[in-house]
Coordinates of C-alpha atoms in Angstrom, one line a residue:
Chain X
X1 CA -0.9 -0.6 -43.7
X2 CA 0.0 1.7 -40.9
X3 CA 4.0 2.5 -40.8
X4 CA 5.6 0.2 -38.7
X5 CA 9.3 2.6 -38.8
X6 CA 7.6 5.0 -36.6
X7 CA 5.6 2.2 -34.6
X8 CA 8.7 0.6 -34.3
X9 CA 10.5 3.9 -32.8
X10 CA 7.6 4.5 -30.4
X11 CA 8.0 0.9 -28.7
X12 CA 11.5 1.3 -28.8
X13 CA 11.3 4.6 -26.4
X14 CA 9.1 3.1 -24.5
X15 CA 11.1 -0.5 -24.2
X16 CA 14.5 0.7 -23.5
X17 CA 13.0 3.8 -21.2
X18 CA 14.3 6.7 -23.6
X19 CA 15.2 8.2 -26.8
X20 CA 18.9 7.9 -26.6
X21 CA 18.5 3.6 -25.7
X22 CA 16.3 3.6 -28.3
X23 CA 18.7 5.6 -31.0
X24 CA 21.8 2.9 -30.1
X25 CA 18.8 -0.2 -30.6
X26 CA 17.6 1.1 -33.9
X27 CA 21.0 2.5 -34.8
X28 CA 19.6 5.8 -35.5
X29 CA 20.3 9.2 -34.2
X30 CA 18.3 10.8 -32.1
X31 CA 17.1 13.4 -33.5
X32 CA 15.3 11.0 -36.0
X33 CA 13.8 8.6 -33.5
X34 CA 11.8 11.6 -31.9
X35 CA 11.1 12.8 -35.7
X36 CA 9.3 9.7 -36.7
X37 CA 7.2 9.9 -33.3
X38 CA 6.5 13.1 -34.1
X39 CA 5.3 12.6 -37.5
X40 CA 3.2 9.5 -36.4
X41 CA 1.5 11.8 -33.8
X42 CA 0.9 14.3 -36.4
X43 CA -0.9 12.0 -38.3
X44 CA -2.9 10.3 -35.4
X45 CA -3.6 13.8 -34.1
X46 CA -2.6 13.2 -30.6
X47 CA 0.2 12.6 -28.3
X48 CA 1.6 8.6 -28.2
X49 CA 4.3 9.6 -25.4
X50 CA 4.8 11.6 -22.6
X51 CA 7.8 13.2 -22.5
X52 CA 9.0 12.4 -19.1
X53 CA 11.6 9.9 -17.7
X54 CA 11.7 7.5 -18.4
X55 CA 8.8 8.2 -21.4
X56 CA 5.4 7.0 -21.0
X57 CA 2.9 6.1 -23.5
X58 CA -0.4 7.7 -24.0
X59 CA -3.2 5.6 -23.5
X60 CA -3.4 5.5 -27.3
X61 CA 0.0 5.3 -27.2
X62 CA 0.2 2.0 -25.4
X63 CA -2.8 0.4 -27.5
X64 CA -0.2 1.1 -30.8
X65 CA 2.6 -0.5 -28.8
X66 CA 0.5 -3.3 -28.0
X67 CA -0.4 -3.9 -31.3
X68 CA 3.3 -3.4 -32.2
X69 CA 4.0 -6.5 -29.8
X70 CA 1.2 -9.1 -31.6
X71 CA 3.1 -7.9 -35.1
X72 CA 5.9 -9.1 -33.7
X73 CA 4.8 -12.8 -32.7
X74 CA 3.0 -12.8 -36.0
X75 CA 6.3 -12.3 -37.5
X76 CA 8.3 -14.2 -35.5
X77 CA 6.1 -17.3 -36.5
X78 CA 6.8 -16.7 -40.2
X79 CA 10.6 -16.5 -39.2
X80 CA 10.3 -20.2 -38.7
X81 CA 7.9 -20.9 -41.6
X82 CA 10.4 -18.9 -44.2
X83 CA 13.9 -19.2 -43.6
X84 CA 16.0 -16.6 -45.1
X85 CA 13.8 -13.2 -43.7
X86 CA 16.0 -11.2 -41.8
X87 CA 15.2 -12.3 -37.9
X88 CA 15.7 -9.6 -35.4
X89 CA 18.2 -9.6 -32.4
X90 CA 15.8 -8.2 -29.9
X91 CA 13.8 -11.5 -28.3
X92 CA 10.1 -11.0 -28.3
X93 CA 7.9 -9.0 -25.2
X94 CA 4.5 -10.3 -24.1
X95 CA 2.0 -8.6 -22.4
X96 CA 0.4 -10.4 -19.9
X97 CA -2.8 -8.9 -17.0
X98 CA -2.7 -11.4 -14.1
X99 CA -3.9 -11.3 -11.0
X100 CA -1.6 -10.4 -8.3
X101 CA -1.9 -13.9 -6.3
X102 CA -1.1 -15.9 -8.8
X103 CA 2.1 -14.0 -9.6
X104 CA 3.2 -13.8 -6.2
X105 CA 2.1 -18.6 -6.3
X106 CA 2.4 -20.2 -9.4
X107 CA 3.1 -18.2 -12.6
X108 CA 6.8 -18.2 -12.2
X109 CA 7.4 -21.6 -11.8
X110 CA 4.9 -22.2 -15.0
X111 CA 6.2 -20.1 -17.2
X112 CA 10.2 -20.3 -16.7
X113 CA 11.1 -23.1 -19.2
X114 CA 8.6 -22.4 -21.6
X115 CA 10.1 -18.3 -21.6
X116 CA 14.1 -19.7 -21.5
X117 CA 13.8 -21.7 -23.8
X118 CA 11.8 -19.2 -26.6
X119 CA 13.8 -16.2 -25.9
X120 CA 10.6 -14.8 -24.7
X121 CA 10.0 -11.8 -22.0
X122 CA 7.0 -10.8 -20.3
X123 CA 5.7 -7.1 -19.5
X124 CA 3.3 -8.5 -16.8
X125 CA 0.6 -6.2 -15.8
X126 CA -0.9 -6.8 -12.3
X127 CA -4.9 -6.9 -12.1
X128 CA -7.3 -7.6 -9.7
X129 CA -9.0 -11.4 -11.3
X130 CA -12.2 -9.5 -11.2
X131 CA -11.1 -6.6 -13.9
X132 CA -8.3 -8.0 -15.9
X133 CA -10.3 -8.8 -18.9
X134 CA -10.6 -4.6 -19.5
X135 CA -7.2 -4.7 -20.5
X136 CA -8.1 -7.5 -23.3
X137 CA -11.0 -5.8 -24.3
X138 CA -9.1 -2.5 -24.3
X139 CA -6.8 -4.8 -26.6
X140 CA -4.2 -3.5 -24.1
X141 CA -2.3 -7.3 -23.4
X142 CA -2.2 -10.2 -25.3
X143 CA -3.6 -12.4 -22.9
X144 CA -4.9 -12.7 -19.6
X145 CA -5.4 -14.6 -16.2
X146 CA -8.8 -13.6 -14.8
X147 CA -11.7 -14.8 -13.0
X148 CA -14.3 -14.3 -16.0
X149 CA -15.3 -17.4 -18.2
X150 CA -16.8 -15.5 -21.1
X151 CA -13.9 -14.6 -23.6
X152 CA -14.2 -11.1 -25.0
X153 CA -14.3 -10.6 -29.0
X154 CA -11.3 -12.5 -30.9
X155 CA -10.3 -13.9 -28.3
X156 CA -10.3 -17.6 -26.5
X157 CA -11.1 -18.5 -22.7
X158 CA -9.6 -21.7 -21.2
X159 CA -9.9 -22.9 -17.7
X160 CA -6.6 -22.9 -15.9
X161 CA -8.4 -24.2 -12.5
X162 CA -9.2 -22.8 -9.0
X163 CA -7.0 -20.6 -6.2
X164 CA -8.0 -21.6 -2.9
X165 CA -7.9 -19.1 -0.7
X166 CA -7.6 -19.8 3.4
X167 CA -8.3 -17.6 6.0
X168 CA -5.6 -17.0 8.2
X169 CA -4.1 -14.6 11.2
X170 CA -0.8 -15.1 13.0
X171 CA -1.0 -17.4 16.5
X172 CA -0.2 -13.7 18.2
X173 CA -3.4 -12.2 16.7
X174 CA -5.7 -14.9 17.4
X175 CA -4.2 -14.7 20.9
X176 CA -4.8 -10.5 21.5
X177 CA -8.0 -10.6 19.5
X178 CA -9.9 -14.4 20.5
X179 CA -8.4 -14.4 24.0
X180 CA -11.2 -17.4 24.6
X181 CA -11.4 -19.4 21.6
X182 CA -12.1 -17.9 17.9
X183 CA -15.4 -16.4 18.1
X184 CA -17.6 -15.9 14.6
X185 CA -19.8 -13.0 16.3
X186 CA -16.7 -11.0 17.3
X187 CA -14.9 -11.5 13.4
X188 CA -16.0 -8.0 11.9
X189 CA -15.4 -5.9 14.9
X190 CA -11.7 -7.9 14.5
X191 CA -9.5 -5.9 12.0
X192 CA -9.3 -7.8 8.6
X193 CA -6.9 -6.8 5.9
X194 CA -8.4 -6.2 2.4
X195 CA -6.4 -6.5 -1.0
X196 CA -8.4 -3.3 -2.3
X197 CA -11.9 -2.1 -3.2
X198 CA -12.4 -4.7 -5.8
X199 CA -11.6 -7.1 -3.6
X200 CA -14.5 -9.3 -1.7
X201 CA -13.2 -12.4 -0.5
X202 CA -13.1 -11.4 3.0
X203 CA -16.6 -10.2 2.3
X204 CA -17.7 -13.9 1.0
X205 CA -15.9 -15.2 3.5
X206 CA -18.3 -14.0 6.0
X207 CA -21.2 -14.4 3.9
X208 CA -20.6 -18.1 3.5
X209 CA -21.0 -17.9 7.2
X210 CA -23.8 -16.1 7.5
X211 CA -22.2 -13.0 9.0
X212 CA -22.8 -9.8 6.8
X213 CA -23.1 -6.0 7.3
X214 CA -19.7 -4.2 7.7
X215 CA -16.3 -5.2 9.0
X216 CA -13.2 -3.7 10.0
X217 CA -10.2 -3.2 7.6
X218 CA -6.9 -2.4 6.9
X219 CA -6.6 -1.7 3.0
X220 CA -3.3 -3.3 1.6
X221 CA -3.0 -3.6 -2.2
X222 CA -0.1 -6.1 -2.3
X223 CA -0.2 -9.3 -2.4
X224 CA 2.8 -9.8 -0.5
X225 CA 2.3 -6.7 1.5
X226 CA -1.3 -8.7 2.7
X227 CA 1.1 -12.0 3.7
X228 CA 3.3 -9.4 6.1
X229 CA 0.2 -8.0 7.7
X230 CA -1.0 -11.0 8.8
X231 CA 2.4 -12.7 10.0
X232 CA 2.6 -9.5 11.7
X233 CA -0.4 -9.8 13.6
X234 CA -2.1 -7.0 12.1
X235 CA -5.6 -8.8 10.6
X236 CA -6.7 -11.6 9.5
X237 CA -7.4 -12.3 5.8
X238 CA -7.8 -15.0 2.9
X239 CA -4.2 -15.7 1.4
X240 CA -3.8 -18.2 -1.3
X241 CA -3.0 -22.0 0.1
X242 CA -0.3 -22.2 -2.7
X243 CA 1.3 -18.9 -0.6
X244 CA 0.9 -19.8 2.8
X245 CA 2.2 -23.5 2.8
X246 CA 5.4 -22.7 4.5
X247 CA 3.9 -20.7 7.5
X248 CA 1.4 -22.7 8.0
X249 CA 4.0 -25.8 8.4
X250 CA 5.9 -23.6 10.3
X251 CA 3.0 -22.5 12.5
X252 CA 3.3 -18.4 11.6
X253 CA -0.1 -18.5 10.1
X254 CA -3.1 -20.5 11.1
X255 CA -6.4 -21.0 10.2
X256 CA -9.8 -18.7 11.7
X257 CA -11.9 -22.2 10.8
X258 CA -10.2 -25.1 9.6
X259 CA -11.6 -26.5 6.2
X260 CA -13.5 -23.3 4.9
X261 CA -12.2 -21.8 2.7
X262 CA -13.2 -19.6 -1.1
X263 CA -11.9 -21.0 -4.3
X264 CA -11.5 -18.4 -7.1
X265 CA -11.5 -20.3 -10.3
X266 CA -8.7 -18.8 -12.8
X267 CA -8.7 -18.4 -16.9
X268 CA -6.7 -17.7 -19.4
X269 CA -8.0 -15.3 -22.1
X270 CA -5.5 -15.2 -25.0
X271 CA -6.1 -13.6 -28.2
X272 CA -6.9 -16.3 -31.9
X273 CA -4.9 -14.6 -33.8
X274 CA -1.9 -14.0 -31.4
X275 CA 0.5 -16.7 -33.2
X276 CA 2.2 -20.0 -32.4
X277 CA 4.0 -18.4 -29.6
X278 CA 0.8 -17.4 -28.0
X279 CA -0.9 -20.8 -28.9
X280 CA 1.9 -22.9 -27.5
X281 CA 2.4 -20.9 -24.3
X282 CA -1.3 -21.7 -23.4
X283 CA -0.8 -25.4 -24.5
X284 CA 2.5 -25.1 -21.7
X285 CA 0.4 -23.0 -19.4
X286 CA -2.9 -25.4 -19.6
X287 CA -0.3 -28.3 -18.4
X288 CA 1.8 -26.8 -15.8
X289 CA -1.2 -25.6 -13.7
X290 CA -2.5 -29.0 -13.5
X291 CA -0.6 -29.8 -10.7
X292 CA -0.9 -26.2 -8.9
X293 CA -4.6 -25.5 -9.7
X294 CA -8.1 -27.0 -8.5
X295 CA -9.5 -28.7 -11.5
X296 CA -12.8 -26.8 -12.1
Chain J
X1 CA -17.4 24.8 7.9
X2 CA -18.0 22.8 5.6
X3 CA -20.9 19.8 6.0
X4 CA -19.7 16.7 8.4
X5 CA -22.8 15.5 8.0
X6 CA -22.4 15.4 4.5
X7 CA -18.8 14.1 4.4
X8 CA -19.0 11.0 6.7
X9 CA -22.5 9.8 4.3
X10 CA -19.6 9.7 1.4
X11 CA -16.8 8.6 3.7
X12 CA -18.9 6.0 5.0
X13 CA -19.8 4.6 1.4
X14 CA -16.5 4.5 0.1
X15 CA -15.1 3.0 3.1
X16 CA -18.0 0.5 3.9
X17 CA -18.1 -0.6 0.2
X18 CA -21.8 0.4 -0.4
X19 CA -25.0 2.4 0.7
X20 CA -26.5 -0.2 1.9
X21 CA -23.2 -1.0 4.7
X22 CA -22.9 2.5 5.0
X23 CA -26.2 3.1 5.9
X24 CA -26.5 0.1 8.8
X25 CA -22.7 2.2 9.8
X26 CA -24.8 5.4 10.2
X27 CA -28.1 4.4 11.4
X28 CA -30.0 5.6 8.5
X29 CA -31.8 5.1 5.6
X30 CA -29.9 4.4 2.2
X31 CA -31.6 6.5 0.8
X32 CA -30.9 9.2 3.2
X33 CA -27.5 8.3 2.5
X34 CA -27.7 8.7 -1.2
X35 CA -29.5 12.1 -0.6
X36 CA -26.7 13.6 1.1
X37 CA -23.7 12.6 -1.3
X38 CA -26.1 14.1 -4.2
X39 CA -26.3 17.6 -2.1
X40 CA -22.8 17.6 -1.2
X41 CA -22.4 17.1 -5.4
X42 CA -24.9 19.5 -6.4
X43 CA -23.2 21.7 -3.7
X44 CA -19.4 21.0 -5.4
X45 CA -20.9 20.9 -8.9
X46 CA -19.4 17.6 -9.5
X47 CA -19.4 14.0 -9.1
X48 CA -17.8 12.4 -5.9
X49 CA -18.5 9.2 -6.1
X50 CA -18.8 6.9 -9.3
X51 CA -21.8 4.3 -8.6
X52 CA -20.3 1.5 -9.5
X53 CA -19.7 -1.9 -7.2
X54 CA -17.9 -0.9 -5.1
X55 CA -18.3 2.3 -5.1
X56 CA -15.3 4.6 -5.8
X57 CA -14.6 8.3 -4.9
X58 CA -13.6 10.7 -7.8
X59 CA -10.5 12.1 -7.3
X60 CA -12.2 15.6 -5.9
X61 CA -14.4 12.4 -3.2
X62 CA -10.9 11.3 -2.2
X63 CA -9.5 14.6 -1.6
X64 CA -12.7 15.2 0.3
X65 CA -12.4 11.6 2.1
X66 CA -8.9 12.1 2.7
X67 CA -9.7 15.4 4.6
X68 CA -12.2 14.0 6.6
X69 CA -10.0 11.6 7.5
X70 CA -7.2 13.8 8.5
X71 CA -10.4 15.5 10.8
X72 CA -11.1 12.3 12.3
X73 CA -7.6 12.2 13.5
X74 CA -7.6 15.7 15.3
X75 CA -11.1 14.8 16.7
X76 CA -9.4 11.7 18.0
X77 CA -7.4 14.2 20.2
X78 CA -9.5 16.3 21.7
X79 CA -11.4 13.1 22.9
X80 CA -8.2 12.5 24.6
X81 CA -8.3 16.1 25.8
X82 CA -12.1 16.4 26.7
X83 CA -13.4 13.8 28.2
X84 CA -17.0 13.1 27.7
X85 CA -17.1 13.9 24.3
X86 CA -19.1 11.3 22.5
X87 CA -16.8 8.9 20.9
X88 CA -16.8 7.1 17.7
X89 CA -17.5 3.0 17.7
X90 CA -15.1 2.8 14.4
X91 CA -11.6 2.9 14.8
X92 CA -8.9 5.6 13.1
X93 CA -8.0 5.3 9.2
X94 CA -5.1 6.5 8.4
X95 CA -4.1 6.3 4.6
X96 CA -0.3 6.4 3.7
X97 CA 1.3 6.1 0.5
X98 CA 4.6 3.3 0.7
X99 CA 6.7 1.8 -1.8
X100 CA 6.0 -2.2 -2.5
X101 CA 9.5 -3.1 -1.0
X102 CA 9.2 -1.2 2.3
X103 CA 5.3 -3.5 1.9
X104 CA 6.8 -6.5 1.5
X105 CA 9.7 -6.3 4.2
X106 CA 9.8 -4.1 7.1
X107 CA 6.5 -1.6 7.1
X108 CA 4.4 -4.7 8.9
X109 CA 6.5 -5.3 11.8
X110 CA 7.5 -2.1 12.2
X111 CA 3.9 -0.8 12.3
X112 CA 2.0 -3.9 14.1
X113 CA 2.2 -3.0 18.0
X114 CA 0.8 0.5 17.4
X115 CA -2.0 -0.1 15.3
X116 CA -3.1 -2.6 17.7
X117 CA -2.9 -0.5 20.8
X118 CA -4.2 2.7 18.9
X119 CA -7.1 0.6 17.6
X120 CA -5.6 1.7 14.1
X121 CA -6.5 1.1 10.6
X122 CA -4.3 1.7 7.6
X123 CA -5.3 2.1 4.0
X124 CA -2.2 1.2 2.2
X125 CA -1.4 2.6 -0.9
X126 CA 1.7 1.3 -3.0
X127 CA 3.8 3.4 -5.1
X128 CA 6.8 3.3 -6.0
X129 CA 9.7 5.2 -4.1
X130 CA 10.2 7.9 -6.2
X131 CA 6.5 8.9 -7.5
X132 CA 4.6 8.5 -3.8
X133 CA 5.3 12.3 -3.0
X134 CA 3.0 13.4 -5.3
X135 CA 0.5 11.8 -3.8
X136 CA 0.8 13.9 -0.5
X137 CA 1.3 16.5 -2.6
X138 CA -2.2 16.4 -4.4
X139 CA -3.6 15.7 -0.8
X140 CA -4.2 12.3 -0.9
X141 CA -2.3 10.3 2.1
X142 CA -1.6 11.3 5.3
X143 CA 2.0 10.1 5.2
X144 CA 3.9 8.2 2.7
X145 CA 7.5 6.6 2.7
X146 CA 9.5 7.6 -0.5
X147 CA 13.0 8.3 -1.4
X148 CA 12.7 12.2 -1.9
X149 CA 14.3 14.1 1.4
X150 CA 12.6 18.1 0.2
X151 CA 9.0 17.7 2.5
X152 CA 5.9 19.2 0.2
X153 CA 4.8 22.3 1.7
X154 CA 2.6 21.9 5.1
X155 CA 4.3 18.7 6.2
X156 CA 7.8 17.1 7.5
X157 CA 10.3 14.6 6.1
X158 CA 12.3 12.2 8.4
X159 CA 15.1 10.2 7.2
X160 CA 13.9 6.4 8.0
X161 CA 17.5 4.6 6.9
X162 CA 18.0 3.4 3.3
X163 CA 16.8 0.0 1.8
X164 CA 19.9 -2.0 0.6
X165 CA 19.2 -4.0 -2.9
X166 CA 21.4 -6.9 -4.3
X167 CA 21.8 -8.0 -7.4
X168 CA 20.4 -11.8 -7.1
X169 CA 19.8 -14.6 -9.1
X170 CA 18.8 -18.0 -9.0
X171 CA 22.1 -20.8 -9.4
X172 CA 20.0 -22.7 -12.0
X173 CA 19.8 -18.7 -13.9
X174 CA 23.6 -18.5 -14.0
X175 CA 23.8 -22.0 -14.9
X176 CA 22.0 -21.2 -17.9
X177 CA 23.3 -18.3 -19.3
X178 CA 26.7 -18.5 -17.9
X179 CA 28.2 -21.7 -18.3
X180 CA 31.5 -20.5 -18.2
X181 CA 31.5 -18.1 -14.6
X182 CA 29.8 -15.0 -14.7
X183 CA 30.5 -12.4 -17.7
X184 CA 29.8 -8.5 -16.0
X185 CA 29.6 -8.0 -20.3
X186 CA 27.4 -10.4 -21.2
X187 CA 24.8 -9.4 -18.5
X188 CA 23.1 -6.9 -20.9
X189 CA 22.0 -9.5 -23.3
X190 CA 20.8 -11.7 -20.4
X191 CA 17.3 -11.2 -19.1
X192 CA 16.6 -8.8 -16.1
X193 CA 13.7 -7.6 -14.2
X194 CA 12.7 -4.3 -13.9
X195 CA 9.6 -3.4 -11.7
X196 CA 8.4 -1.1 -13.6
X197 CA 9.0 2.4 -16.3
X198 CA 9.7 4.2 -12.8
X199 CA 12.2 1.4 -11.5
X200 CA 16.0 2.7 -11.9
X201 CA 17.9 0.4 -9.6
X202 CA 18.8 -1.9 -12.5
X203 CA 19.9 1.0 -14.8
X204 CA 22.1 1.9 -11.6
X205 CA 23.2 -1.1 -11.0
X206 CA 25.0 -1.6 -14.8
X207 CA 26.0 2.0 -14.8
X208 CA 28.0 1.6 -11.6
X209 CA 29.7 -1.3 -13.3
X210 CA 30.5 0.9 -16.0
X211 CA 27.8 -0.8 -18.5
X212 CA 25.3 1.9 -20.1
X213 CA 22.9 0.8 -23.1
X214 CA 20.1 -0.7 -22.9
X215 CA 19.7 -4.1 -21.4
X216 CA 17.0 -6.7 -22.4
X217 CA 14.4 -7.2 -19.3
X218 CA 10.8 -8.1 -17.8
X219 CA 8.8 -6.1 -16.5
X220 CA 6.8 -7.4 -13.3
X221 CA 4.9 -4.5 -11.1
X222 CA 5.2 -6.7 -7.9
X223 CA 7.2 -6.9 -5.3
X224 CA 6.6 -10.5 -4.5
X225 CA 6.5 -11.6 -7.9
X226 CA 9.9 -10.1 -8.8
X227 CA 11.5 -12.3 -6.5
X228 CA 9.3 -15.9 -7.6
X229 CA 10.4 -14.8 -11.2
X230 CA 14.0 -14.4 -10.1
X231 CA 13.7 -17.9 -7.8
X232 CA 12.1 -19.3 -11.0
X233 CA 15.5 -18.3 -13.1
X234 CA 13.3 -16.0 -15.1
X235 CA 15.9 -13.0 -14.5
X236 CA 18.3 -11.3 -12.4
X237 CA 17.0 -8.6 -10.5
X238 CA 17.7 -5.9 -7.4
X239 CA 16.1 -7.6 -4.8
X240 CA 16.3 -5.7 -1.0
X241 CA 18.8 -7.9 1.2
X242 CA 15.9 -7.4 4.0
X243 CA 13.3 -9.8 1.5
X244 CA 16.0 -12.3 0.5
X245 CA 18.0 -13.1 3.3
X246 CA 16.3 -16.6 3.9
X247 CA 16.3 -17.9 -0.1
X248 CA 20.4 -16.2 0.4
X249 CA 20.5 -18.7 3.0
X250 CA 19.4 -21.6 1.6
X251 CA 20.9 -20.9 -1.6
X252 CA 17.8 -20.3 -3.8
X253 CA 19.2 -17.3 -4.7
X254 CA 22.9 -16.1 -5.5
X255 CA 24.7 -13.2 -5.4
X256 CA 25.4 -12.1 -9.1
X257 CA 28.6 -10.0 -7.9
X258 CA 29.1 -10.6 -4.4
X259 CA 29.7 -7.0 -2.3
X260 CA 28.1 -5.0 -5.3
X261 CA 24.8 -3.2 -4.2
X262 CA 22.6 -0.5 -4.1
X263 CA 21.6 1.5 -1.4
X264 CA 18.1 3.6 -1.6
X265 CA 17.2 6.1 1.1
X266 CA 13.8 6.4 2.8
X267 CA 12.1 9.6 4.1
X268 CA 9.1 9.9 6.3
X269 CA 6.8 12.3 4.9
X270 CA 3.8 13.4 7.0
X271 CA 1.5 16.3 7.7
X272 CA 2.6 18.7 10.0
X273 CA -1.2 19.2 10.9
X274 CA -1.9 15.5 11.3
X275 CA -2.5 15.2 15.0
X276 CA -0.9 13.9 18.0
X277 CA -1.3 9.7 16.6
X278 CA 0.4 11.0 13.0
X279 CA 3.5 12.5 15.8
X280 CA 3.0 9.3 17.5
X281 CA 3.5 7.1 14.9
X282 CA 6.2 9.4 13.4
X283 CA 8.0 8.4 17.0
X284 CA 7.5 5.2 16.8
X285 CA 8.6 4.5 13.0
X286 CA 11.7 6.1 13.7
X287 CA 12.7 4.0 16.5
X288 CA 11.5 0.9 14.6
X289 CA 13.3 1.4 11.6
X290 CA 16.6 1.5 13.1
X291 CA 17.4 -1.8 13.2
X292 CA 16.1 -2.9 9.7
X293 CA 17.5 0.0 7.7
X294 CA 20.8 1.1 7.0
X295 CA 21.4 4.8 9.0
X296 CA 21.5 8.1 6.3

């Protein structure tokens, strides 16, 4: 078994952002908090933390801290099955890849009771939905809401349902850029905005109809950054329906071509032997995107 | 001199998203395209470009992109200067590092006009307030907008105005975890969110109040998702007053202690040798800031 003292020391830097939070949590000194990461880097040959502030993991680092984390589910589920074990104070920490879009739509609203009323926090980590499942396979996060339907090793894949993404520009935009009518032959010379490099919506888009080659583009990797850009006139882009509702109602946002649009279907990749906290968040999370979510 | 030629084949590629765009961008031959990025690597002795899809630059490529780049712009001059120079279909990129707040509130509006009229495009990279420096630092933006007021060597630092944060929550959070009114020594043990290992504001928030210790929290690297967890009642959380003045209005979101804030300053950075649009956008920032931010 490894030695979950100095595990537990390491993810206690790195959760309360330095040694001396982490001394008045563990009700240690400090001095013996940084021994026992020492002596576990010692032992693992290499360094788990860097010795900045606030302290960051290694990437090794964070795959012990990780694993640290699932422990702690596991043990939390045996809390309930044998009463008597000491339980600790701290609630528990997830670790969760999703895709910026849906954190900015619906994951808030999902999750809320279901984290209230568990004592549970998140340490959300924000992917694009085409490589989130690296950090599962990296066994960097617990779970996962990506874009890929085949689960990686030990772990499970359900379908959560589909994002659909609109094209929009602000009325002031079309207005400078289509001063005739929208135009489908003029769209790539027409600045889009782009989430990032991994991004190709914009680029399906187009192919769906039938325009390819280049286009130009702003690059803007924020979801709510991209929203900005286009209410302030700066491109056009595909923003999730969910996000867009109330400028759309409101007129701030309209559509390039009514009814096209890209749906990105969405899944959750959680690990089998996370726990019952793990398995009864995805039971929760399965039926509070029904009502958000395309059913694929 | 070093090889243009060779620099706008990899420029091309990483900004078109492939050889093949890149090579319809150019007018030749993709695998003309490909010859020159190997040259220019066999010339540098290391890889530029990593050939996956899309492709991405090394960080030695983006160095090198960023450079030709920062050409482009003081090419873009002298065609002001010299007319009759041939001039370039594709419009400006100009990449500048920003922190997701200034994103999500007032970069886009501030920015919009000129881009338009200078046929502008920006690549948008998001850091967070106190860590974009280094990225001009390591040659990498243009410009950036972060909270350090020393300019890296080679470039100037304008104070924009500082970005005012409140300490918000949703009425259904206080409900929940403060039945009885709110409890400044209770708020340690009741969920926050913090926006990331680099994000202070919370830590400064407590220690102004007197509380220090750690504090139990989620972590959510977005700038729109921090507010939907806070509007969920998923935690409390500095939120800038520019991003929630409507949900303040509507009462969506409440002021945990009203009058209690946080102010964060925000400096200009940008190359001294970055060409009359760099000065021109400089200008124009400064003027446009004044009514969002909060004068130094």
């Amino acid at each position: 078994m490894l030695d979950y003292k100095l595990l537990s020391a390491l993810a206690a830097v790195v959760e309360q952002g330095g040694f001396e939070r982490a001394a008045q949590v563990l009700g240690l000194s400090q001095s013996a908090v940084s021994q026992r990461i020492k002596l576990l880097e010692a032992r693992l040959g290499q360094p788990l933390l860097l010795r900045i502030s606030p302290p960051q993991p290694t990437e090794v680092g964070r795959r012990l801290l990780n694993h640290v984390q699932q422990v702690r589910l596991l043990e939390r589920n045996l809390h309930g099955q044998v009463p008597g074990l000491d339980s600790q104070a701290l609630p528990e920490r997830l670790r969760v890849a999703l895709n910026a879009d849906s954190l900015a739509t619906w994951w808030a609203p999902a999750v809320e009771d279901f984290c209230a009323s568990n004592d549970l926090l998140l340490e959300l980590v924000v992917e694009d939905q085409a490589v989130g499942l690296k950090r599962m396979r990296a066994g960097d996060v617990a779970a996962c809401v990506c874009a890929a339907e085949v689960p990686v090793s030990g772990a499970r894949c359900e379908p959560l349902g589909a994002m659909r993404y609109l094209a929009l520009a602000s009325p002031q935009f079309m207005r400078r850029y289509f001063p005739d009518g929208f135009a489908l032959a003029a769209l790539p010379q027409v600045p889009a905005i782009v989430f990032g490099a991994d991004d190709r919506l914009q680029h399906r888009y187009l192919e769906a109809l039938g325009v390819t080659g280049g286009f130009v583009h702003h690059l803007c990797p924020s979801s709510e950054g991209f929203v900005q850009l286009a209410l302030a006139g700066l491109g056009w882009g595909l923003v999730p329906a969910l996000q867009a509702q109330e400028q759309l109602a409101r007129g701030e946002l309209v559509e390039l071509l009514p009814g096209q649009h890209v749906d990105v279907p969405l899944y959750w990749h959680h690990w089998r032997q996370g726990g019952e906290l793990l398995d009864s968040l995805t039971g929760h999370l399965l039926r509070a995107t029904r009502s958000k979510l395309i059913p694929l």
